PDB file of C-alpha atoms in Angstrom:
ATOM      1  CA  LYS A  11     -30.725  17.906 -36.957  1.00 43.00           C
ATOM      2  CA  LYS A  12     -29.633  14.512 -37.992  1.00 49.00           C
ATOM      3  CA  LEU A  13     -32.746  12.992 -38.710  1.00 52.00           C
ATOM      4  CA  ALA A  14     -33.417  16.530 -40.984  1.00 50.00           C
ATOM      5  CA  PHE A  15     -30.589  15.673 -42.446  1.00 53.00           C
ATOM      6  CA  SER A  16     -30.621  11.957 -42.624  1.00 65.00           C
ATOM      7  CA  SER A  17     -33.933  12.489 -44.835  1.00 72.00           C
ATOM      8  CA  GLU A  18     -32.844  14.661 -46.783  1.00 76.00           C
ATOM      9  CA  LEU A  19     -30.037  12.637 -47.747  1.00 80.00           C
ATOM     10  CA  LEU A  20     -31.873   9.322 -47.920  1.00 79.00           C
ATOM     11  CA  GLY A  21     -35.352  11.151 -50.458  1.00 79.00           C
ATOM     12  CA  GLU A  22     -31.777  12.204 -53.029  1.00 81.00           C
ATOM     13  CA  ILE A  23     -30.987   8.426 -53.165  1.00 81.00           C
ATOM     14  CA  ILE A  24     -34.105   7.488 -53.681  1.00 81.00           C
ATOM     15  CA  LYS A  25     -34.850  10.070 -55.712  1.00 81.00           C
ATOM     16  CA  GLU A  26     -31.418   9.115 -58.300  1.00 84.00           C
ATOM     17  CA  ASN A  27     -31.932   6.380 -58.626  1.00 80.00           C
ATOM     18  CA  ASN A  28     -35.543   5.569 -58.744  1.00 81.00           C
ATOM     19  CA  LYS A  29     -35.763   2.756 -56.503  1.00 80.00           C
ATOM     20  CA  PHE A  30     -39.642   4.126 -55.443  1.00 86.00           C
ATOM     21  CA  SER A  31     -40.429   6.205 -58.053  1.00 88.00           C
ATOM     22  CA  ASP A  32     -43.789   4.736 -58.580  1.00 93.00           C
ATOM     23  CA  VAL A  33     -45.183   4.196 -55.151  1.00 95.00           C
ATOM     24  CA  ASP A  34     -48.484   6.391 -53.905  1.00 97.00           C
ATOM     25  CA  TYR A  35     -47.967   7.014 -51.207  1.00 97.00           C
ATOM     26  CA  LEU A  36     -45.911   6.960 -47.218  1.00 96.00           C
ATOM     27  CA  ILE A  37     -46.790   5.984 -44.689  1.00 97.00           C
ATOM     28  CA  PRO A  38     -45.740   6.208 -41.848  1.00 95.00           C
ATOM     29  CA  VAL A  39     -46.045   3.094 -38.549  1.00 92.00           C
ATOM     30  CA  PRO A  40     -48.430   5.047 -36.552  1.00 89.00           C
ATOM     31  CA  LEU A  41     -47.724   5.655 -32.694  1.00 83.00           C
ATOM     32  CA  HIS A  42     -50.562   5.105 -29.725  1.00 68.00           C
ATOM     33  CA  GLN A  43     -52.261   8.361 -29.188  1.00 70.00           C
ATOM     34  CA  LYS A  44     -51.334   8.430 -25.153  1.00 78.00           C
ATOM     35  CA  LYS A  45     -47.170   7.610 -26.747  1.00 71.00           C
ATOM     36  CA  LEU A  46     -47.557  10.505 -29.153  1.00 65.00           C
ATOM     37  CA  LYS A  47     -48.980  12.895 -26.919  1.00 74.00           C
ATOM     38  CA  LYS A  48     -46.282  12.340 -24.021  1.00 79.00           C
ATOM     39  CA  ARG A  49     -43.157  12.897 -26.424  1.00 73.00           C
ATOM     40  CA  GLY A  50     -45.328  14.955 -28.687  1.00 71.00           C
ATOM     41  CA  PHE A  51     -43.904  14.196 -32.147  1.00 68.00           C
ATOM     42  CA  ASN A  52     -43.435  11.217 -33.789  1.00 78.00           C
ATOM     43  CA  GLN A  53     -40.181  11.294 -34.886  1.00 79.00           C
ATOM     44  CA  VAL A  54     -40.996   8.581 -38.405  1.00 87.00           C
ATOM     45  CA  SER A  55     -43.761  11.445 -39.302  1.00 89.00           C
ATOM     46  CA  LYS A  56     -40.736  14.606 -39.910  1.00 86.00           C
ATOM     47  CA  PHE A  57     -38.880  11.588 -41.372  1.00 88.00           C
ATOM     48  CA  GLY A  58     -42.093  10.303 -43.454  1.00 91.00           C
ATOM     49  CA  GLU A  59     -42.536  14.292 -43.943  1.00 91.00           C
ATOM     50  CA  LYS A  60     -38.551  14.799 -45.772  1.00 88.00           C
ATOM     51  CA  LEU A  61     -39.150  11.693 -48.029  1.00 89.00           C
ATOM     52  CA  SER A  62     -42.949  12.688 -49.395  1.00 92.00           C
ATOM     53  CA  PHE A  63     -41.547  16.992 -50.395  1.00 91.00           C
ATOM     54  CA  HIS A  64     -37.900  14.659 -52.230  1.00 87.00           C
ATOM     55  CA  LEU A  65     -39.966  12.110 -53.772  1.00 89.00           C
ATOM     56  CA  LYS A  66     -42.785  13.978 -55.423  1.00 92.00           C
ATOM     57  CA  LYS A  67     -44.920  11.354 -53.388  1.00 94.00           C
ATOM     58  CA  PRO A  68     -48.928  12.475 -50.523  1.00 97.00           C
ATOM     59  CA  PHE A  69     -47.511  11.344 -46.909  1.00 96.00           C
ATOM     60  CA  VAL A  70     -50.766  10.165 -45.217  1.00 96.00           C
ATOM     61  CA  GLU A  71     -51.177   9.733 -41.673  1.00 92.00           C
ATOM     62  CA  ASN A  72     -54.244   8.726 -39.299  1.00 89.00           C
ATOM     63  CA  ILE A  73     -55.496   6.324 -42.051  1.00 93.00           C
ATOM     64  CA  LEU A  74     -53.378   3.521 -39.971  1.00 94.00           C
ATOM     65  CA  ILE A  75     -53.568   3.383 -36.916  1.00 91.00           C
ATOM     66  CA  ARG A  76     -52.521   2.372 -33.872  1.00 89.00           C
ATOM     67  CA  THR A  77     -55.236   0.264 -31.218  1.00 86.00           C
ATOM     68  CA  SER A  78     -53.398  -1.012 -28.576  1.00 74.00           C
ATOM     69  CA  THR A  79     -49.863   0.418 -27.159  1.00 60.00           C
ATOM     70  CA  SER A  80     -47.678  -1.783 -25.293  1.00 55.00           C
ATOM     71  CA  LYS A  81     -44.324  -0.549 -23.033  1.00 54.00           C
ATOM     72  CA  THR A  82     -41.390   0.037 -24.119  1.00 53.00           C
ATOM     73  CA  GLN A  83     -39.109  -2.909 -25.974  1.00 51.00           C
ATOM     74  CA  THR A  84     -36.036  -1.325 -25.530  1.00 52.00           C
ATOM     75  CA  PHE A  85     -34.790  -3.734 -23.332  1.00 53.00           C
ATOM     76  CA  LYS A  86     -36.211  -6.482 -24.769  1.00 58.00           C
ATOM     77  CA  SER A  87     -34.260  -9.402 -26.702  1.00 60.00           C
ATOM     78  CA  ARG A  88     -34.997  -9.834 -29.970  1.00 54.00           C
ATOM     79  CA  PHE A  89     -37.773 -13.316 -29.356  1.00 56.00           C
ATOM     80  CA  GLU A  90     -38.797 -11.167 -26.679  1.00 60.00           C
ATOM     81  CA  ARG A  91     -39.036  -8.119 -29.416  1.00 53.00           C
ATOM     82  CA  PHE A  92     -41.055 -10.621 -32.684  1.00 50.00           C
ATOM     83  CA  ASN A  93     -43.410 -12.640 -30.178  1.00 56.00           C
ATOM     84  CA  ASN A  94     -44.684  -9.436 -28.955  1.00 55.00           C
ATOM     85  CA  ILE A  95     -47.899  -9.470 -30.594  1.00 52.00           C
ATOM     86  CA  ASP A  96     -50.051  -7.289 -28.737  1.00 56.00           C
ATOM     87  CA  THR A  97     -50.114  -4.315 -30.854  1.00 62.00           C
ATOM     88  CA  LYS A  98     -52.779  -3.896 -32.808  1.00 89.00           C
ATOM     89  CA  PHE A  99     -52.844  -2.060 -36.148  1.00 93.00           C
ATOM     90  CA  GLN A 100     -56.354  -0.846 -38.549  1.00 93.00           C
ATOM     91  CA  LEU A 101     -56.851   0.610 -41.603  1.00 94.00           C
ATOM     92  CA  THR A 102     -59.159   3.607 -41.322  1.00 94.00           C
ATOM     93  CA  ASP A 103     -60.092   3.216 -44.438  1.00 93.00           C
ATOM     94  CA  TYR A 104     -60.383   0.096 -46.480  1.00 92.00           C
ATOM     95  CA  THR A 105     -60.760   1.234 -50.337  1.00 93.00           C
ATOM     96  CA  GLY A 106     -58.936   4.361 -50.672  1.00 93.00           C
ATOM     97  CA  PHE A 107     -55.459   2.782 -51.732  1.00 96.00           C
ATOM     98  CA  LYS A 108     -57.187  -0.214 -54.286  1.00 97.00           C
ATOM     99  CA  ASN A 109     -54.704  -0.846 -56.509  1.00 98.00           C
ATOM    100  CA  LYS A 110     -51.328   1.130 -54.540  1.00 98.00           C
ATOM    101  CA  HIS A 111     -47.855   0.706 -53.992  1.00 97.00           C
ATOM    102  CA  LEU A 112     -47.642   2.094 -50.250  1.00 97.00           C
ATOM    103  CA  LEU A 113     -44.456   2.864 -49.163  1.00 96.00           C
ATOM    104  CA  LEU A 114     -44.583   2.070 -45.086  1.00 96.00           C
ATOM    105  CA  ILE A 115     -42.189   3.867 -42.816  1.00 94.00           C
ATOM    106  CA  ASP A 116     -40.680   3.642 -39.421  1.00 92.00           C
ATOM    107  CA  ASP A 117     -37.464   4.732 -37.951  1.00 86.00           C
ATOM    108  CA  VAL A 118     -35.586   0.966 -36.892  1.00 85.00           C
ATOM    109  CA  ILE A 119     -36.328  -2.302 -37.840  1.00 88.00           C
ATOM    110  CA  THR A 120     -35.307  -5.015 -35.567  1.00 85.00           C
ATOM    111  CA  THR A 121     -37.466  -8.406 -36.090  1.00 86.00           C
ATOM    112  CA  GLY A 122     -40.372  -6.744 -38.314  1.00 90.00           C
ATOM    113  CA  ALA A 123     -42.774  -8.178 -36.316  1.00 89.00           C
ATOM    114  CA  THR A 124     -44.125  -4.200 -36.053  1.00 90.00           C
ATOM    115  CA  LEU A 125     -43.849  -3.500 -40.118  1.00 94.00           C
ATOM    116  CA  GLU A 126     -45.257  -7.140 -40.777  1.00 94.00           C
ATOM    117  CA  ALA A 127     -47.810  -6.628 -38.688  1.00 94.00           C
ATOM    118  CA  CYS A 128     -48.373  -3.096 -40.299  1.00 95.00           C
ATOM    119  CA  ALA A 129     -48.267  -4.558 -43.741  1.00 96.00           C
ATOM    120  CA  LYS A 130     -50.617  -7.122 -43.393  1.00 95.00           C
ATOM    121  CA  GLU A 131     -53.360  -4.932 -42.589  1.00 95.00           C
ATOM    122  CA  LEU A 132     -52.959  -1.750 -45.486  1.00 96.00           C
ATOM    123  CA  GLN A 133     -52.781  -5.617 -47.578  1.00 96.00           C
ATOM    124  CA  LYS A 134     -56.497  -6.334 -46.577  1.00 95.00           C
ATOM    125  CA  THR A 135     -56.827  -3.010 -49.216  1.00 96.00           C
ATOM    126  CA  GLU A 136     -57.476  -4.828 -52.929  1.00 96.00           C
ATOM    127  CA  GLY A 137     -54.651  -4.802 -55.620  1.00 97.00           C
ATOM    128  CA  VAL A 138     -52.581  -2.455 -52.569  1.00 97.00           C
ATOM    129  CA  LYS A 139     -48.601  -3.593 -53.126  1.00 97.00           C
ATOM    130  CA  VAL A 140     -46.124  -2.783 -49.965  1.00 97.00           C
ATOM    131  CA  SER A 141     -42.515  -1.578 -50.365  1.00 95.00           C
ATOM    132  CA  ILE A 142     -41.056  -1.064 -46.701  1.00 94.00           C
ATOM    133  CA  LEU A 143     -38.325   1.938 -46.086  1.00 91.00           C
ATOM    134  CA  THR A 144     -36.587   2.422 -42.415  1.00 89.00           C
ATOM    135  CA  MET A 145     -33.938   5.026 -41.261  1.00 85.00           C
ATOM    136  CA  ALA A 146     -32.144   2.265 -39.470  1.00 82.00           C
ATOM    137  CA  TYR A 147     -32.361  -1.558 -38.330  1.00 81.00           C
ATOM    138  CA  THR A 148     -30.719  -4.124 -36.053  1.00 81.00           C
ATOM    139  CA  GLU A 149     -27.880  -7.052 -36.314  1.00 75.00           C
TER     140      GLU A 149
END
């Protein structure tokens, strides 16, 4: 319920100040299929669905996929996380987002390495603009 409240509140705030009014699509940072199967859900997807409702913008899953899995980074230092370049992402369609503004969403930003990897892959589409929104960040 806390997640629903957070996304509801954030959705209303963003909607009211028009911060992302020109966004065309919301894209979640994906989980690897093995981790998704083990966990049973992607909390970023739940967050994105609520934001999509408030912003009246399509939420698109499974077009950006995680092609490699990595062990949890929860107990790694910031430096170790940033240097972990094992995780790879792939866009399944390089034309669908041509000249579009995408809002890439994730749960927590630590070093920004995951978001950077995702954004680089999304930017392989001609004319795409990527903005980022997370539920939280670490200091």
